[in-house]
Each structure stands twice: as C-alpha cells, then as structure tokens.
Coordinates of C-alpha atoms in Angstrom, one line a residue:
Chain A
M882 CA -12.3 31.8 3.0
I883 CA -14.0 32.6 -0.2
C884 CA -12.8 36.2 -0.1
L885 CA -9.2 35.1 0.6
L886 CA -9.3 32.5 -2.3
T887 CA -10.8 35.1 -4.7
F888 CA -8.2 37.7 -3.7
H889 CA -5.3 35.3 -4.0
F890 CA -6.2 33.9 -7.4
A891 CA -7.1 37.3 -8.8
C892 CA -3.6 38.5 -7.9
T893 CA -2.1 35.3 -9.3
Y894 CA -4.0 36.0 -12.6
F895 CA -2.8 39.6 -12.9
Y896 CA 0.7 38.6 -12.0
T897 CA 1.0 35.8 -14.5
A898 CA -1.3 36.6 -17.4
P899 CA 0.2 37.9 -20.7
D900 CA 0.0 41.6 -21.4
T901 CA -2.7 41.2 -24.1
F902 CA -5.1 39.9 -21.4
N903 CA -3.8 42.0 -18.5
S904 CA -3.5 45.5 -17.1
V905 CA 0.0 46.8 -16.3
K906 CA -1.3 48.7 -13.3
M907 CA -2.9 45.5 -11.8
E908 CA 0.3 43.5 -12.6
I909 CA 2.4 45.9 -10.6
I910 CA 0.0 45.9 -7.7
S911 CA -0.4 42.1 -7.6
A912 CA 3.4 41.7 -7.7
R913 CA 3.6 43.3 -4.3
Y914 CA 1.4 40.5 -2.9
I915 CA 2.7 37.6 -5.0
N916 CA 6.4 38.2 -4.6
P917 CA 8.4 36.3 -3.2
F918 CA 6.3 33.5 -1.8
F919 CA 3.9 32.8 -4.7
H920 CA 6.1 33.8 -7.6
Q921 CA 5.3 31.8 -10.8
Y922 CA 5.4 32.1 -14.6
W923 CA 3.5 29.8 -16.9
A924 CA 4.3 30.7 -20.5
L925 CA 5.4 27.1 -21.1
F926 CA 6.8 27.1 -24.6
A927 CA 4.7 30.1 -25.6
P928 CA 3.9 32.5 -27.1
N929 CA 6.7 31.6 -29.6
L930 CA 9.7 29.3 -29.4
P931 CA 13.1 30.3 -30.6
D932 CA 13.7 29.3 -34.2
Y933 CA 17.4 28.5 -33.9
N934 CA 19.8 26.3 -31.9
V935 CA 23.0 27.6 -30.3
V936 CA 26.3 25.8 -30.0
I937 CA 28.8 26.8 -27.3
E938 CA 32.5 26.2 -27.8
V939 CA 35.2 27.1 -25.4
S940 CA 39.0 27.5 -25.8
E941 CA 41.7 27.6 -23.2
K942 CA 44.4 27.4 -25.7
E943 CA 44.8 29.3 -29.0
G944 CA 43.1 27.5 -31.9
V945 CA 41.7 24.5 -29.9
W946 CA 37.9 24.6 -29.6
R947 CA 35.9 22.3 -27.4
N948 CA 32.2 21.9 -28.2
I949 CA 30.6 21.7 -24.7
S950 CA 27.0 22.0 -26.0
H951 CA 27.5 18.6 -27.6
E952 CA 28.9 17.0 -24.4
I953 CA 26.1 18.4 -22.2
L954 CA 23.3 17.5 -24.6
E955 CA 24.6 14.0 -25.3
N956 CA 24.6 13.4 -21.5
H957 CA 21.1 14.8 -21.3
Y958 CA 19.8 12.4 -24.0
S959 CA 21.5 9.4 -22.5
Y960 CA 20.5 10.0 -18.8
R961 CA 17.0 11.4 -19.0
I962 CA 16.0 11.4 -15.3
T963 CA 19.3 12.5 -13.9
E964 CA 20.7 16.0 -13.1
K965 CA 22.2 16.3 -16.7
G966 CA 19.0 17.8 -17.9
R967 CA 19.3 20.6 -15.4
L968 CA 22.8 21.5 -16.7
A969 CA 21.5 21.4 -20.3
L970 CA 18.7 23.8 -19.3
A971 CA 21.0 26.2 -17.6
F972 CA 23.5 26.3 -20.5
T973 CA 21.1 26.6 -23.4
G974 CA 19.0 29.1 -21.6
I975 CA 21.8 31.5 -21.0
A976 CA 23.3 30.9 -24.4
R977 CA 20.0 32.0 -25.9
W978 CA 19.8 35.1 -23.7
A979 CA 23.3 36.0 -24.8
T980 CA 22.4 35.5 -28.4
W981 CA 19.3 37.8 -27.8
E982 CA 21.5 40.3 -26.1
C983 CA 23.8 40.6 -29.1
A984 CA 20.9 40.7 -31.5
V985 CA 19.1 43.6 -29.8
G986 CA 22.3 45.6 -29.5
R987 CA 23.2 45.1 -25.9
V988 CA 20.4 47.1 -24.2
N989 CA 21.3 46.5 -20.6
E990 CA 22.9 49.8 -19.5
K991 CA 24.5 48.7 -16.3
D992 CA 26.1 45.6 -17.8
P993 CA 25.9 45.6 -21.6
E994 CA 27.3 42.1 -21.8
K995 CA 25.5 40.7 -18.8
Y996 CA 24.4 37.3 -20.3
Q997 CA 27.8 36.9 -22.0
H998 CA 29.4 37.3 -18.6
I999 CA 27.0 34.8 -17.0
L1000 CA 27.7 32.3 -19.9
K1001 CA 31.4 32.7 -19.4
D1002 CA 31.0 32.1 -15.6
L1003 CA 28.9 29.0 -16.3
C1004 CA 31.5 27.6 -18.7
R1005 CA 34.3 28.3 -16.2
G1006 CA 32.3 26.5 -13.5
Y1007 CA 31.6 23.6 -15.8
L1008 CA 35.3 23.3 -16.6
R1009 CA 36.2 23.8 -12.9
M1010 CA 38.3 26.8 -13.7
N1011 CA 39.0 29.8 -11.5
P1012 CA 37.0 33.0 -12.1
T1013 CA 40.2 34.8 -13.2
D1014 CA 41.4 32.1 -15.6
D1015 CA 41.5 33.1 -19.3
L1016 CA 38.7 31.5 -21.3
R1017 CA 37.5 32.3 -24.8
I1018 CA 33.9 31.4 -25.9
R1019 CA 32.4 31.0 -29.3
L1020 CA 28.7 31.0 -29.8
T1021 CA 27.2 29.9 -33.1
K1022 CA 23.6 30.1 -34.1
Y1023 CA 21.9 27.5 -36.4
D1024 CA 18.6 28.4 -38.0
L1025 CA 15.9 25.7 -37.8
Y1026 CA 14.2 26.7 -41.0
S1027 CA 17.2 26.8 -43.3
A1028 CA 20.1 24.6 -44.0
K1029 CA 22.5 27.6 -43.9
E1030 CA 25.8 27.3 -42.2
G1031 CA 25.9 28.5 -38.6
E1032 CA 26.0 32.2 -37.9
F1033 CA 28.8 33.3 -35.6
I1034 CA 27.5 35.4 -32.7
F1035 CA 30.6 36.3 -30.7
Chain B
M394 CA -29.8 32.1 -3.2
K395 CA -29.3 28.4 -2.8
N396 CA -26.0 28.3 -4.6
P397 CA -24.1 30.8 -2.4
I398 CA -25.4 29.0 0.7
K399 CA -24.2 25.7 -0.7
I400 CA -20.7 27.1 -1.4
L401 CA -20.6 28.6 2.2
A402 CA -21.8 25.3 3.6
H403 CA -19.0 23.4 1.8
F404 CA -16.4 24.9 4.2
N405 CA -18.4 23.6 7.2
R406 CA -18.7 20.0 6.1
P407 CA -16.0 17.6 7.4
F408 CA -12.8 17.3 5.4
T409 CA -12.9 14.0 3.5
E410 CA -9.9 14.3 1.2
E411 CA -7.3 12.6 3.5
R412 CA -6.4 10.2 0.7
N413 CA -5.6 13.0 -1.7
V414 CA -3.5 14.8 0.9
L415 CA -1.5 11.7 1.8
F416 CA -0.8 11.0 -1.9
L417 CA 0.2 14.6 -2.4
R418 CA 2.6 14.4 0.6
Y419 CA 4.2 11.2 -0.7
G420 CA 4.4 12.8 -4.2
V421 CA 6.1 15.9 -3.0
L422 CA 8.5 13.9 -0.9
F423 CA 9.4 11.8 -3.9
F424 CA 10.0 14.9 -6.0
C425 CA 12.1 16.4 -3.3
V426 CA 14.2 13.2 -2.9
V427 CA 14.9 13.2 -6.7
N428 CA 15.7 16.9 -6.6
A429 CA 18.0 16.4 -3.6
I430 CA 19.9 13.6 -5.4
H431 CA 20.3 16.0 -8.4
N432 CA 21.4 18.8 -6.1
V433 CA 23.9 16.7 -4.1
I434 CA 25.5 15.5 -7.4
L435 CA 25.7 19.1 -8.6
L436 CA 26.6 20.5 -5.2
E437 CA 29.6 22.5 -6.3
Y438 CA 27.6 23.9 -9.3
C439 CA 24.6 24.7 -7.2
W440 CA 26.1 26.3 -4.1
G441 CA 29.9 25.7 -4.1
E442 CA 32.9 27.1 -5.7
Y443 CA 31.5 26.9 -9.2
K444 CA 28.0 28.2 -8.4
M445 CA 26.1 28.7 -11.7
S446 CA 23.0 30.7 -10.8
P447 CA 24.0 34.3 -10.2
T448 CA 22.8 36.0 -7.0
L449 CA 19.4 37.6 -7.1
S450 CA 18.8 41.2 -6.2
I451 CA 16.6 41.1 -3.2
G452 CA 14.0 43.9 -3.1
K453 CA 11.7 43.2 -0.2
F454 CA 12.5 42.3 3.4
S455 CA 10.4 39.2 3.1
S456 CA 12.6 38.0 0.2
N457 CA 15.4 37.4 2.7
F458 CA 13.5 34.4 4.1
V459 CA 13.5 32.5 0.8
N460 CA 16.9 33.6 -0.4
L461 CA 19.2 32.5 2.4
L462 CA 21.4 30.6 0.0
N463 CA 21.7 33.5 -2.5
E464 CA 25.5 33.6 -2.0
G465 CA 25.9 29.9 -1.9
G466 CA 27.3 27.7 0.9
T467 CA 27.4 23.9 0.5
A468 CA 27.2 23.0 4.2
F469 CA 24.1 25.2 4.8
A470 CA 22.6 23.8 1.6
I471 CA 23.1 20.2 2.8
L472 CA 21.6 21.2 6.2
L473 CA 18.5 22.6 4.4
I474 CA 18.1 19.5 2.3
I475 CA 18.2 17.3 5.4
I476 CA 15.7 19.6 7.2
Q477 CA 13.4 19.6 4.1
L478 CA 13.4 15.8 3.8
L479 CA 13.0 15.2 7.5
C480 CA 10.1 17.6 7.8
L481 CA 8.3 16.2 4.8
T482 CA 8.6 12.7 6.2
G483 CA 7.6 13.9 9.6
A484 CA 4.5 15.5 8.2
I485 CA 3.4 12.1 6.9
F486 CA 3.9 10.2 10.1
L487 CA 3.5 12.8 12.9
K488 CA 0.6 15.0 14.0
Y489 CA 2.4 18.4 13.7
K490 CA 1.6 18.4 9.9
R491 CA 1.2 22.2 9.4
I492 CA 4.3 23.4 11.1
L493 CA 6.5 20.6 9.6
T494 CA 5.3 21.2 6.1
F495 CA 5.8 25.0 6.5
I496 CA 9.4 24.5 7.6
A497 CA 9.8 22.1 4.6
Y498 CA 8.4 24.8 2.4
I499 CA 10.8 27.5 3.6
A500 CA 13.8 25.1 3.1
T501 CA 12.6 24.1 -0.4
A502 CA 12.0 27.7 -1.4
N503 CA 15.6 28.6 -0.4
L504 CA 17.0 25.6 -2.3
V505 CA 14.9 26.3 -5.4
N506 CA 15.5 30.1 -5.5
S507 CA 19.3 29.7 -5.3
T508 CA 19.5 27.3 -8.2
Y509 CA 17.0 29.1 -10.5
L510 CA 19.0 28.8 -13.7
M511 CA 18.8 25.0 -13.5
N512 CA 15.1 24.7 -12.5
S513 CA 12.0 24.0 -14.5
G514 CA 8.4 25.1 -13.8
G515 CA 8.1 21.9 -11.9
H516 CA 10.0 23.3 -9.0
H517 CA 7.5 26.2 -8.7
V518 CA 4.6 23.8 -9.0
I519 CA 5.9 21.8 -6.0
L520 CA 6.7 25.0 -4.0
L521 CA 3.1 26.2 -4.5
V522 CA 1.6 22.8 -3.6
L523 CA 3.9 22.7 -0.5
F524 CA 2.7 26.1 0.6
F525 CA -1.0 25.1 0.5
L526 CA -0.2 21.7 2.0
S527 CA 1.3 23.6 5.0
L528 CA -2.2 24.9 5.7
I529 CA -3.6 21.3 5.8
N530 CA -3.8 18.9 8.7
E531 CA -5.9 16.1 7.5
E532 CA -6.5 14.9 11.1
H533 CA -8.5 18.1 11.9
T534 CA -11.9 17.1 10.3
L535 CA -14.4 18.4 12.8
D536 CA -17.2 20.1 11.0
N537 CA -18.0 23.8 11.6
S538 CA -14.5 24.4 12.9
W539 CA -11.8 26.7 11.6
P540 CA -9.0 24.1 11.1
N541 CA -11.5 22.0 9.0
A542 CA -12.5 25.1 6.9
I543 CA -8.8 25.9 6.3
N544 CA -8.2 22.4 5.2
K545 CA -11.0 22.7 2.7
A546 CA -9.9 26.1 1.4
A547 CA -6.2 24.9 1.0
M548 CA -7.3 21.8 -1.0
I549 CA -9.4 24.0 -3.3
A550 CA -6.5 26.3 -3.7
I551 CA -4.2 23.5 -4.9
K552 CA -6.9 22.5 -7.4
I553 CA -7.4 26.1 -8.7
Q554 CA -3.6 26.6 -8.9
V555 CA -3.3 23.6 -11.2
C556 CA -6.2 24.9 -13.3
M557 CA -4.5 28.4 -13.4
I558 CA -1.3 26.8 -14.8
Y559 CA -3.2 25.4 -17.8
F560 CA -5.4 28.5 -18.3
I561 CA -2.5 31.0 -18.2
S562 CA -0.4 28.8 -20.4
F563 CA -3.3 28.6 -22.9
L564 CA -3.6 32.5 -22.9
Y565 CA 0.2 32.7 -23.8
K566 CA -0.2 30.1 -26.5
I567 CA -3.1 31.7 -28.4
I568 CA -1.1 34.9 -28.9
G569 CA 1.7 32.8 -30.5
E570 CA 1.7 32.2 -34.2
I571 CA 3.4 28.8 -34.0
W572 CA 0.6 27.5 -31.8
L573 CA -2.1 28.6 -34.1
D574 CA -0.5 27.3 -37.3
G575 CA 0.2 23.9 -35.6
S576 CA 4.0 24.0 -35.9
A577 CA 4.8 24.5 -32.2
L578 CA 5.6 20.9 -31.3
W579 CA 7.7 20.4 -34.4
Q580 CA 9.7 23.5 -33.5
A581 CA 10.1 22.4 -29.8
L582 CA 11.4 19.0 -30.9
M583 CA 13.9 20.7 -33.3
L584 CA 15.4 22.6 -30.3
D585 CA 18.5 20.7 -29.0
E586 CA 17.6 21.0 -25.3
Y587 CA 13.9 19.9 -25.7
T588 CA 14.3 16.8 -27.9
L589 CA 15.4 13.2 -28.0
P590 CA 17.0 12.1 -31.2
I591 CA 14.7 9.1 -31.6
F592 CA 11.6 11.3 -31.2
K593 CA 13.0 13.9 -33.5
E594 CA 13.4 11.3 -36.4
W595 CA 10.0 9.6 -35.8
F596 CA 7.9 12.6 -35.3
T597 CA 9.4 14.7 -38.2
S598 CA 8.6 11.9 -40.6
N599 CA 5.0 11.9 -39.4
N600 CA 4.3 15.6 -39.5
Y601 CA 0.5 15.3 -39.2
I602 CA 0.9 13.8 -35.7
L603 CA 2.8 16.9 -34.7
V604 CA 0.1 19.2 -36.0
F605 CA -2.6 17.2 -34.3
S606 CA -0.6 17.0 -31.0
T607 CA -0.1 20.8 -31.0
Y608 CA -3.8 21.4 -31.3
F609 CA -4.5 18.7 -28.7
V610 CA -2.3 20.5 -26.2
L611 CA -4.1 23.7 -26.9
A612 CA -7.5 22.0 -26.5
Y613 CA -6.4 20.2 -23.3
Q614 CA -5.1 23.3 -21.7
I615 CA -8.4 25.2 -22.1
L616 CA -10.7 22.2 -21.4
F617 CA -8.8 21.0 -18.3
P618 CA -10.0 23.8 -15.9
I619 CA -13.6 23.1 -17.0
L620 CA -13.8 19.3 -17.4
I621 CA -11.8 18.5 -14.2
W622 CA -14.8 19.5 -12.1
V623 CA -17.1 17.0 -13.9
K624 CA -16.9 13.8 -12.0
K625 CA -17.8 11.6 -15.0
V626 CA -14.9 12.6 -17.2
R627 CA -12.3 13.5 -14.5
K628 CA -10.5 10.2 -14.7
W629 CA -10.1 10.5 -18.5
V630 CA -8.9 14.1 -18.3
L631 CA -6.2 13.1 -15.8
L632 CA -5.2 10.0 -17.8
F633 CA -4.6 12.2 -20.9
G634 CA -2.7 14.6 -18.7
V635 CA -0.5 11.9 -17.3
G636 CA 0.3 10.8 -20.9
L637 CA 1.0 14.5 -21.9
H638 CA 3.3 15.0 -18.9
L639 CA 5.2 11.7 -19.4
F640 CA 5.9 13.0 -22.9
I641 CA 7.1 16.3 -21.5
A642 CA 9.2 14.4 -18.9
F643 CA 10.9 12.0 -21.2
G644 CA 10.3 13.3 -24.7
L645 CA 11.0 17.0 -24.1
G646 CA 13.4 16.2 -21.3
L647 CA 11.7 18.4 -18.7
F648 CA 11.7 15.5 -16.1
T649 CA 11.0 17.6 -13.1
F650 CA 8.1 19.5 -14.6
G651 CA 6.4 16.4 -15.9
I652 CA 6.7 14.6 -12.5
A653 CA 5.6 17.7 -10.6
M654 CA 2.4 18.0 -12.6
I655 CA 1.6 14.4 -12.2
V656 CA 2.1 14.8 -8.4
A657 CA -0.2 17.8 -8.4
Y658 CA -2.9 15.6 -10.0
F659 CA -3.3 13.7 -6.7
A660 CA -5.3 16.7 -5.6
F661 CA -8.1 15.6 -7.9
Y662 CA -7.9 11.9 -7.9
V663 CA -6.2 9.0 -6.1
P664 CA -6.0 5.5 -7.6
V665 CA -7.0 3.9 -4.2
N666 CA -10.5 3.3 -2.8
K667 CA -11.4 4.1 0.8
I668 CA -11.1 0.5 2.1
A669 CA -7.6 0.0 0.5
F670 CA -6.6 3.4 1.9
K671 CA -7.7 2.4 5.4
R672 CA -5.4 -0.7 5.1
I673 CA -2.5 1.5 3.9
R674 CA -3.1 4.0 6.7
S675 CA -3.2 1.3 9.4
F676 CA 0.0 -0.2 7.9
I677 CA 1.7 3.2 8.0
D678 CA 0.5 3.8 11.6

C-alpha cells in the first residue's frame, strides 16, 4: 500500500509540478501513468495572471455590433451559483487564447487560427446559428494598468 | 525502527473514518446534482447541436473509456447523468459501495471531459475524490484484512491529493512576479470573469487588504499540507480554508471549484460527533 501511494503521488508531482521544480523526462514518463484517469492541473491563478481584459463583439449584419461579453458577464454577476459562470469561463478563456494566438504570430502550424475558429464556433453556438452561417467577430483588448483605449485584436 | 512499523501497522488497524466517508459521499452527490442542473440547462451547448467544447484528440486506448461523449449526444449524456446520480445515491444506501462509486466515476469522467471548456478545477477535484472513494467500502472494517487496508490507503490518498493541490499551486505561485509583489489578488479582481462589481470597488479602495490577502493565500497554501496533520490546529486550518473557498466561489465566481474544495475537506474533519453520527446513520438505515 505504501509503495503504491508513493508511486502514485510521485507521478502526480512530476505530472503537475512547474518546469522550474521538475524534470522534463520524468514529466513525460509520469504522463503515461497519470493520463487519462488522474489528469490534473493546479496552477490556480499562477504563475502570472493576464494583465488585460477582452471584449467579444459579434455582427450578423454590416455595421451592427453586439457586445456578447457584456451580456454573458452581467448574467454571471447576477446569478452567481448558476450555469452562467461556466459560459463566462468558456468565452473569456478562449478569447484570451485567441488574443495570445494573434500576439505570438499564429504558431500553430496545422491550424494557424485555431482559437479564433473555436471562438467563432462558440459565438455561433451561443447565438444558436448554423455552423455555415456568416458571422463576424471583433475582439478588443483593454490593458489593466493603463487607461488607454482598447486595442483591436482582429 | 519504531516509526516504519507504526506506519505499517496503521493499515492493519480497523477503519474508523466512516463519518468522513459518508460526508464525502453526500458532498460529492451534492456537487454532482448542482453540476447536473447546470448541464441540463446547457444541454444543447454541452452535447447538442451547439456543442461548445471541441472534440479531444484521444491518444491512448484507455482514453476511450472516459471520452465516450467526445462527439456529443444529448440522449446519451442524460443517460450518463441519471446513471451517475443513481449510483452515487446507491453507494450511500446500498452495500455495493465500491462498484457503484466506480460506475459513477466513469460516468462523471465522461461528462466532465466532454465539457472541458466550461469546467473549473473543481470538476477535477471531485473526479479524483470519486476515484479514491470507489476504493472504499466503509462497512469493511475488519482489522488485518485487505479490504480494510485498501479503505485506509484510499482515505490517505484523498488527504494527500488535497495537500498536493495546495503544494503544487504554491510552487506555481512563487515563480510568478505578481504573487511575490502582492498584486495578484488585485489583478484577479480586475479581470472581468473573476470579479464581482461590489468586491472590485470595495477591495480596490482598500489596497492593503488585497496585498495582505495575497500573502495570506501564499502562506495558507504552503502551511496547509503541514498543519492539517496537527490535530490541535486542524479545525482552524479548515475554517480559514472554508472562508477562502467561499470567497473563491462567490467573489471570484468559481462556484464549482470553491464547493469542490469544501467537499474534499470532509476527508479531514466532520462537524458531527460519533453519537450524533450513529443517530444519523440509524435514521438513514
């Protein structure tokens, strides 16, 4: 029992610990045991948080923009224990990944606009549109540390 | 030489944490009911026509068992939710606790993995607790027997897992600048998805509270894995933790994570003494 527990939590450590306190080789080996049944990730607001907010706007018609970030977040603030929080988490998470994707110069070779596509699909789902329907998305970034106007991402 | 023998003997002594296990079972059931309500309301977004979480690329054969809902399917998802809740309830009242909890674990893993974009760490906490609970049958308490030893090991595993969460999170935090300069909580509350307008206004006008709270979180995360094993201070450590996780649930808006961690605390302490527990148990029976 003691051996089993030691093995399990040693693998958990190597799978989850940050690179600074970890060995890449051990991380790869432990992933073989941990995945898929014990998969976990405990960065929890660390090491650093994003220093900007993102606003998602969508447009079905030329020139008419709808701020869906505002809708989703207002619902999340008003109904704290409901499912609204999970929608807010999904949208802002992907919007941040899409912002990152644009900032680092679209590094994903297979799908250079992977997160932008996922964001588009999320918005289509939220608006209950068909996957083939035309939809334009505008993503704007607002810096937390300056009162500058929002920076247009795409 | 005494200590290793003591540790080995621990697994042979009768399992006495039935109260903790029962509270854990109720806690996990509560979490899964809340999650099921969320999922049913978001059914179309979770597994239907407007499925939000993209399919996962499955590498290993074993991944298939926990990714049955990868491509969606509302009817199958509802079936899994029903199986999950029935098995969790059955594990509280029936004697086939291990098998019922394991089935509930597989159902939960499928439901969680297929909605990963909308999940918080709380879903993973509950999944891990469920896995270890599936190794426990609190009715098997015969000393010097394998089922009893497995109960003991699984209970220790849940406790170490909770400690691991704090310890690993602490390691990530000490390599982050914002945690060391005390601005992390301010920055978190400035992010639209992790704030509440009323908190944002109140906390930002009392900046020193935010700096203190940031360091408090850091101290709590490294001290928890040590102090939780000290019986004298355990209650206080958990009380602070409940406060912290209620703030995460309602202040930062991560409701599922806050609740999952509070549920996991039942592994260490239950607010009911043995006599009251016996009354509750006989009432349930």
